[in-house]
Each structure stands twice: as structure tokens, then as C-alpha cells.
PDB file of C-alpha atoms in Angstrom:
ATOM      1  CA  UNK A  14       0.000   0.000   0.000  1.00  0.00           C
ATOM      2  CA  UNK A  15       2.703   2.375   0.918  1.00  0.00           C
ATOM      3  CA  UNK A  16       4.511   1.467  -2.358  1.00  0.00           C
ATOM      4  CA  UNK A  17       1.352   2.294  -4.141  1.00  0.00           C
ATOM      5  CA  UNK A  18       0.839   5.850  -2.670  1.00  0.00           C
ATOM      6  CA  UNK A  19       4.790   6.526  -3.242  1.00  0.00           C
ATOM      7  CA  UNK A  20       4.003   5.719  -7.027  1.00  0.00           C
ATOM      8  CA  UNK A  21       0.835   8.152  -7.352  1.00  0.00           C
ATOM      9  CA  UNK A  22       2.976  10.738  -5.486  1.00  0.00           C
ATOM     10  CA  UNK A  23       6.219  10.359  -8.090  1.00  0.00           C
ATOM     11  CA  UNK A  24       3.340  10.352 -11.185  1.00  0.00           C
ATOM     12  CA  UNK A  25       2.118  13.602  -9.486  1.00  0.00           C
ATOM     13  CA  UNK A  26       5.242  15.079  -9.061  1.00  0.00           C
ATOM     14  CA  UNK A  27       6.304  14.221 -12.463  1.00  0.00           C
ATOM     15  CA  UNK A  28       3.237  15.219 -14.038  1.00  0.00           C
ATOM     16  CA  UNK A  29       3.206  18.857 -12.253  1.00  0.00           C
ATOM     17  CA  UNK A  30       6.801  19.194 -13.608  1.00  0.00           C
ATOM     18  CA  UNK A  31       5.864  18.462 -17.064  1.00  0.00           C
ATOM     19  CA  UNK A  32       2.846  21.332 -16.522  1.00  0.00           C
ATOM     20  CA  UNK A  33       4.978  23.754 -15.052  1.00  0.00           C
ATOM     21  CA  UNK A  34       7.855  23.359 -17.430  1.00  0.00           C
ATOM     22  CA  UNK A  35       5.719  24.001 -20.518  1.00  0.00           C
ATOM     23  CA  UNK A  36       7.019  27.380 -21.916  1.00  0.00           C
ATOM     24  CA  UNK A  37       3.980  30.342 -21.328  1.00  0.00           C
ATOM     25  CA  UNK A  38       3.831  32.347 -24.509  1.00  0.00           C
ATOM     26  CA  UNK A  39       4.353  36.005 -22.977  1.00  0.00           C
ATOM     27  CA  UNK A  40       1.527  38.691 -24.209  1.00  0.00           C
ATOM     28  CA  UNK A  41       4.133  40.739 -26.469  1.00  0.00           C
ATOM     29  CA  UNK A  42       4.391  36.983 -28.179  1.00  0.00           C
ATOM     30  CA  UNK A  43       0.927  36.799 -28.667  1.00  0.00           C
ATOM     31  CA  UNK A  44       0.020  40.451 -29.798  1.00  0.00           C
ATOM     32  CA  UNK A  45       2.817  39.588 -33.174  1.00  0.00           C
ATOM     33  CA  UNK A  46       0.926  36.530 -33.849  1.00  0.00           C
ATOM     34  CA  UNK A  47      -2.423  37.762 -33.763  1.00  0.00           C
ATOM     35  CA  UNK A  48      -1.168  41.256 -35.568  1.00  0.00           C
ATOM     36  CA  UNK A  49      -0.003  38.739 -38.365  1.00  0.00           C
ATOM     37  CA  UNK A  50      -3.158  37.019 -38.381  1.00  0.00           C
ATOM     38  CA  UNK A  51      -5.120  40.425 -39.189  1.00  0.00           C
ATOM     39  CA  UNK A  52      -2.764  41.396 -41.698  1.00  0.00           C
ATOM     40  CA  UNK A  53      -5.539  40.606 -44.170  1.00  0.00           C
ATOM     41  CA  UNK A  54      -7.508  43.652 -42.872  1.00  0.00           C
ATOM     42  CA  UNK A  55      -6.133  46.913 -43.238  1.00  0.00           C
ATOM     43  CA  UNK A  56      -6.990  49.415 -40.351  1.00  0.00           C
ATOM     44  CA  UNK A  57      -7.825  46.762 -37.856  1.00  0.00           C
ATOM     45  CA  UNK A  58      -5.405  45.998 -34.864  1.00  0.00           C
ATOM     46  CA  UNK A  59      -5.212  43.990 -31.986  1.00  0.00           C
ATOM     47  CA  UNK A  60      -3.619  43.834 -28.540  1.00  0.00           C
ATOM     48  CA  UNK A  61      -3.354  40.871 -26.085  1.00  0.00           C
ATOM     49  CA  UNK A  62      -3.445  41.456 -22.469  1.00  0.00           C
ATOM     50  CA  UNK A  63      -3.189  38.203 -20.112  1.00  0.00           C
ATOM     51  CA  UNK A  64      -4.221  36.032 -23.192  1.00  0.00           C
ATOM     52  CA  UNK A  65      -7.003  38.086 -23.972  1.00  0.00           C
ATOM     53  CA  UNK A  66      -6.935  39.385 -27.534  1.00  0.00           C
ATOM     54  CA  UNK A  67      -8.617  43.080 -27.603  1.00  0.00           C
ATOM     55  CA  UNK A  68     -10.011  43.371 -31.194  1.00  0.00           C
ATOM     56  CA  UNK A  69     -10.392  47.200 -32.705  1.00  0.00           C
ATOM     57  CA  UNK A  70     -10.630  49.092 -36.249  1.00  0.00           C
ATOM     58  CA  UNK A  71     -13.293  49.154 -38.814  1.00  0.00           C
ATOM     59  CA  UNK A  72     -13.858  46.113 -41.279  1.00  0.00           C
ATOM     60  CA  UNK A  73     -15.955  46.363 -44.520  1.00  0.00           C
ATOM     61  CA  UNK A  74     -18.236  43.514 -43.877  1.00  0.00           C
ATOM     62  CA  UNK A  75     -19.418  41.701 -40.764  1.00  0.00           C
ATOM     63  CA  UNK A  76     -18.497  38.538 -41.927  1.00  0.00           C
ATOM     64  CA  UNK A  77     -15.084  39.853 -42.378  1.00  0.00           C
ATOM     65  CA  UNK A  78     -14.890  40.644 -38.947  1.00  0.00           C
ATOM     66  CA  UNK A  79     -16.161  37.278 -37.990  1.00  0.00           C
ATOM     67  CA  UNK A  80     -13.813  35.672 -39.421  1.00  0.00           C
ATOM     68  CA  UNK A  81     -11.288  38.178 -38.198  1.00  0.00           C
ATOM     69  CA  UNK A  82     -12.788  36.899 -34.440  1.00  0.00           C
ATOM     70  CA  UNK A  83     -12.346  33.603 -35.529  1.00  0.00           C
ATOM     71  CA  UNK A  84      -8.833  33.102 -36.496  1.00  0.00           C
ATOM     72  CA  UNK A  85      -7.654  34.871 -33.837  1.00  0.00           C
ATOM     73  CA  UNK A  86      -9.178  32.587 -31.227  1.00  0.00           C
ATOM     74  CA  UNK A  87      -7.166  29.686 -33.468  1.00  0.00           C
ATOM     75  CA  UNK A  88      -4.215  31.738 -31.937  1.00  0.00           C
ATOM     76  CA  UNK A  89      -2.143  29.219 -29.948  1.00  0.00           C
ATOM     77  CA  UNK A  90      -2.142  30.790 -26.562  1.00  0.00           C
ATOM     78  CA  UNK A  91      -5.379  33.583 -26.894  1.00  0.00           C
ATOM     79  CA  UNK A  92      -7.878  32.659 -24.174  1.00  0.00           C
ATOM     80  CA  UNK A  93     -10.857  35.170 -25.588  1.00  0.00           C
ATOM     81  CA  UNK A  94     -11.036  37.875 -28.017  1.00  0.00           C
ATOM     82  CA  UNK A  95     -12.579  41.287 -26.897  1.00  0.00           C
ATOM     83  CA  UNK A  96     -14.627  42.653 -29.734  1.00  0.00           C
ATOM     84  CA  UNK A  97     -14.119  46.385 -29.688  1.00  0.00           C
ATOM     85  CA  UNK A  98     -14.207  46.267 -33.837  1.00  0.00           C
ATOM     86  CA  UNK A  99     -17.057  48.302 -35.999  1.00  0.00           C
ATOM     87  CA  UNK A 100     -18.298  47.570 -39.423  1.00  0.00           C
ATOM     88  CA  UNK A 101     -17.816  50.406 -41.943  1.00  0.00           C
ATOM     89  CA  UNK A 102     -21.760  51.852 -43.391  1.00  0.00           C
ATOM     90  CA  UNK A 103     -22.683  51.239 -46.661  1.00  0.00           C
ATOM     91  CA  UNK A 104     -22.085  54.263 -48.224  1.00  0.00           C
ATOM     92  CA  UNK A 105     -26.146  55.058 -49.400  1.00  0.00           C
ATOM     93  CA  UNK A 106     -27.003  55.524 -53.304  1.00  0.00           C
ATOM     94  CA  UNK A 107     -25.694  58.472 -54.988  1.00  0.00           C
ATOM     95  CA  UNK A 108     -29.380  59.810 -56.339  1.00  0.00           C
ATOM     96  CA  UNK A 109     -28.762  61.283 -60.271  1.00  0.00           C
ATOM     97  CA  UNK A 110     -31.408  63.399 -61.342  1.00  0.00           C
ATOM     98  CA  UNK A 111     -31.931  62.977 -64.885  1.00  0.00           C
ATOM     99  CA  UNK A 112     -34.450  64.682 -67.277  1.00  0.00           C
ATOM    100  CA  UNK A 113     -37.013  62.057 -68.430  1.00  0.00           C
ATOM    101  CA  UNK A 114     -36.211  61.624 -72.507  1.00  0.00           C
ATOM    102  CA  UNK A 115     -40.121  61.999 -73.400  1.00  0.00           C
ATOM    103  CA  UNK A 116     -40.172  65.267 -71.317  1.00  0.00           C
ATOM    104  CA  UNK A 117     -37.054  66.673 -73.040  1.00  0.00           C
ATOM    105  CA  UNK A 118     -38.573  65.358 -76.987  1.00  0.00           C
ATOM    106  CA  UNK A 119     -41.921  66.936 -75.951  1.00  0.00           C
ATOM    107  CA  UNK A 120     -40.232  70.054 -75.103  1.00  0.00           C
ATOM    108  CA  UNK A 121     -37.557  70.459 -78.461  1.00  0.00           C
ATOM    109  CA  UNK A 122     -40.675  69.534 -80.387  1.00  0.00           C
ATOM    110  CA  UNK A 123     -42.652  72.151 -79.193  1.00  0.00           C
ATOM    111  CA  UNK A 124     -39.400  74.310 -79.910  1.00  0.00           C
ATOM    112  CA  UNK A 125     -38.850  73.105 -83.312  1.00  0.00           C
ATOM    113  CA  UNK A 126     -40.496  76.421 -84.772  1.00  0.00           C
ATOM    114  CA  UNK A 127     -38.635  78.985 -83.069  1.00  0.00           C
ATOM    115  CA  UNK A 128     -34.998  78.892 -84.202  1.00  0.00           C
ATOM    116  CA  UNK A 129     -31.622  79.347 -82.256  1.00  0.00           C
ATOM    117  CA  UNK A 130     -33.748  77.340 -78.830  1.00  0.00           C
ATOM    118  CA  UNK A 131     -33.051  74.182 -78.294  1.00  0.00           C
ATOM    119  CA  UNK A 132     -33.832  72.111 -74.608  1.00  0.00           C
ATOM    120  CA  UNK A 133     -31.245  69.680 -73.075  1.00  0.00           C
ATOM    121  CA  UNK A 134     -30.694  68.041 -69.791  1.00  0.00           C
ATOM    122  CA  UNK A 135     -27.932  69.903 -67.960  1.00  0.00           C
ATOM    123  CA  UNK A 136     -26.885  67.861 -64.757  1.00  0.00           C
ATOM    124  CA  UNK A 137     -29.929  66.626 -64.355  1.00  0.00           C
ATOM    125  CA  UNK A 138     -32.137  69.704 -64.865  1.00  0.00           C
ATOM    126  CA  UNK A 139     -34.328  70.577 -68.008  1.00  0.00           C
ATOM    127  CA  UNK A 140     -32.684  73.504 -69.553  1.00  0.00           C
ATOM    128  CA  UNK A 141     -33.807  76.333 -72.083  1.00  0.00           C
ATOM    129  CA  UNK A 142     -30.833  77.538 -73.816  1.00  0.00           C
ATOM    130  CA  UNK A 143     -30.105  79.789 -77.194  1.00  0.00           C
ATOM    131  CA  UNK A 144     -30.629  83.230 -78.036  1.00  0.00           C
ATOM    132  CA  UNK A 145     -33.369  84.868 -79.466  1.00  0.00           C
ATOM    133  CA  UNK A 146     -36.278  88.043 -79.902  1.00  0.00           C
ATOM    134  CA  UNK A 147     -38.136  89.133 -76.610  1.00  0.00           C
ATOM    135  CA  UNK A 148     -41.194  87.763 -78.835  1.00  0.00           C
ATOM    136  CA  UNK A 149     -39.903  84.380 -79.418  1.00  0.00           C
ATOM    137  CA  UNK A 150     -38.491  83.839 -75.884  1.00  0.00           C
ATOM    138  CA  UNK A 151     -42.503  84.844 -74.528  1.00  0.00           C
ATOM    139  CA  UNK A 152     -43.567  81.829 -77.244  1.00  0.00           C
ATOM    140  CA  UNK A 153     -40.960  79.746 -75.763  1.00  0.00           C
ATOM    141  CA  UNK A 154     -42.387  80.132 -72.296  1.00  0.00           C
ATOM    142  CA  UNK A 155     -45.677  79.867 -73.307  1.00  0.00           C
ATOM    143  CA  UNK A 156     -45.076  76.655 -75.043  1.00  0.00           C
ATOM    144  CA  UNK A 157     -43.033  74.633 -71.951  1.00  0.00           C
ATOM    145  CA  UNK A 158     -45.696  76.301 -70.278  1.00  0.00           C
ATOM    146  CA  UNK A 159     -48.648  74.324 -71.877  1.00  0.00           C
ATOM    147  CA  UNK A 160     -46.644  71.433 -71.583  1.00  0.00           C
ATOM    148  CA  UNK A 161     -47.264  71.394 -67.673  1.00  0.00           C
ATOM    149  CA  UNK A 162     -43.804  70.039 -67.252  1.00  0.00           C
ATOM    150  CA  UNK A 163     -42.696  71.820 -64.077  1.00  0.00           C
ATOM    151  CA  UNK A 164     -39.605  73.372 -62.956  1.00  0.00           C
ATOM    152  CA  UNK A 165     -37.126  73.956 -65.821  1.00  0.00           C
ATOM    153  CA  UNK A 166     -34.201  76.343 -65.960  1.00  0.00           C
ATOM    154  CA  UNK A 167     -34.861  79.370 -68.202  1.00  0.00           C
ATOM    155  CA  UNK A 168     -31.222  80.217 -69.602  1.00  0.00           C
ATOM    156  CA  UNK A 169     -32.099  81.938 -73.043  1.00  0.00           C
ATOM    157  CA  UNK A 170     -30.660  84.713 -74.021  1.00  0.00           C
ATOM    158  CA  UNK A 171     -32.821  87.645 -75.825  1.00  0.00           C
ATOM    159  CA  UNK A 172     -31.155  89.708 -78.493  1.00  0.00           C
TER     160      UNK A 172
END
């Protein structure tokens, strides 16, 4: 019996030696690896402190983030990542104005008489340009004014 508990006490002892002498990966160690791990996305970094990886920086996509999360907990030696990351907004719809083609045919064809007038679409706003008499630019107006079209830009010129 004795012989038995001198056994389980030399396994102990051995097996606490073979803990204790593993080598602990210090948090300077860690904070390389896991900056080499994120090198995939710019503007993100990380820190380790006590094994805990501290996430941070702005990602383009949540799933690149997750995955960001992910292969730094594969870090040999990172007990938990600390998400302090954001995901970058979607940058909304530029809105282009642009003058509907009927509109803009409807509105040279009623022109089509009165020379030197034409209509075009000038960043997105109908536009009256040309020079002409003080009589022709009142037809003009009158015309694009039956035509109920709205707001239009009046740049004509009268001679």
C-alpha cells in the first residue's frame, strides 16, 4: 500500500513538472501573432493582455470581422477575443437626377419652330438655352408652359 501511494505521489510530481515546465507564450508573443493574423484587414489591430486578444478598427463587412474573431481565437495561446471592432456603413445611393427623354422630346418639339432654342438636360435639370427676340423667348415660355412640365431652368438669351 505504501509502495502504491509513493508511485501516485512520483506520477504527481512528475506530471506537475511536465505542466509547469511548458514554456507560457508572454503577451508581447501573442500580440505579433495575432497582428499577423489580421494582416488581411487593413486598419484593424489587436492587442493581447493576459491572453485576452482586444479586437479594434473598422472592417468592410461583418463577416469579415467574424472571421477576423475567428482566427484569432485559433491563436495558440489567446484565451478570448474582446470585440471592440465596428463595421464600416454602406455608403447610401448616390441619387442622379436625370431629365425624363419623353419630357425633353416633348419640349424640343414644341421648340422646333422657333430657331436658335433648343432644350437639353444639364446635370440633371431641363434647360432652355439659345438666343433669341423678346417675342420668341414669350412663345418659348408659353409653349413649356402648356406642356405642364414643371420646374425647368430658363437660360435663353434675348437679343
Amino acid at each position: 500500500m505504501r509502495k502504491t501511494i509513493k508511485i501516485a505521489a512520483l506520477a504527481l510530481m512528475v506530471s506537475m513538472t511536465a505542466v509547469s515546465c511548458k514554456k507560457k507564450v508572454s503577451d508581447a508573443e501573442l500580440t505579433s501573432q495575432a497582428t499577423t493574423t489580421l494582416t488581411a484587414y487593413p486598419g484593424t489591430s489587436v492587442e493581447v493582455k493576459e491572453g485576452k486578444a482586444h479586437l479594434s478598427g473598422v472592417f468592410a463587412t461583418e463577416a469579415d470581422k467574424q472571421a477576423a474573431i475567428d482566427a484569432l481565437k485559433k491563436v495558440e495561446g489567446v484565451k478570448d477575443v474582446h470585440d471592440m471592432a465596428t463595421v464600416a456603413p454602406v455608403a447610401a445611393p448616390v441619387e442622379v437626377n436625370v431629365v425624363d427623354a419623353a419630357v425633353l422630346t416633348k419640349v424640343n418639339t414644341a421648340l422646333k419652330d422657333i430657331p436658335g432654342v433648343k432644350a437639353e438636360d444639364v446635370a440633371g435639370t431641363l434647360t432652355l438655352t439659345g438666343t433669341t427676340t423678346a417675342a420668341n423667348a414669350r412663345k418659348v415660355k408659353e409653349s413649356v408652359d402648356a406642356l405642364k412640365i414643371g420646374k425647368y431652368d430658363n437660360k435663353i438669351t434675348v437679343k
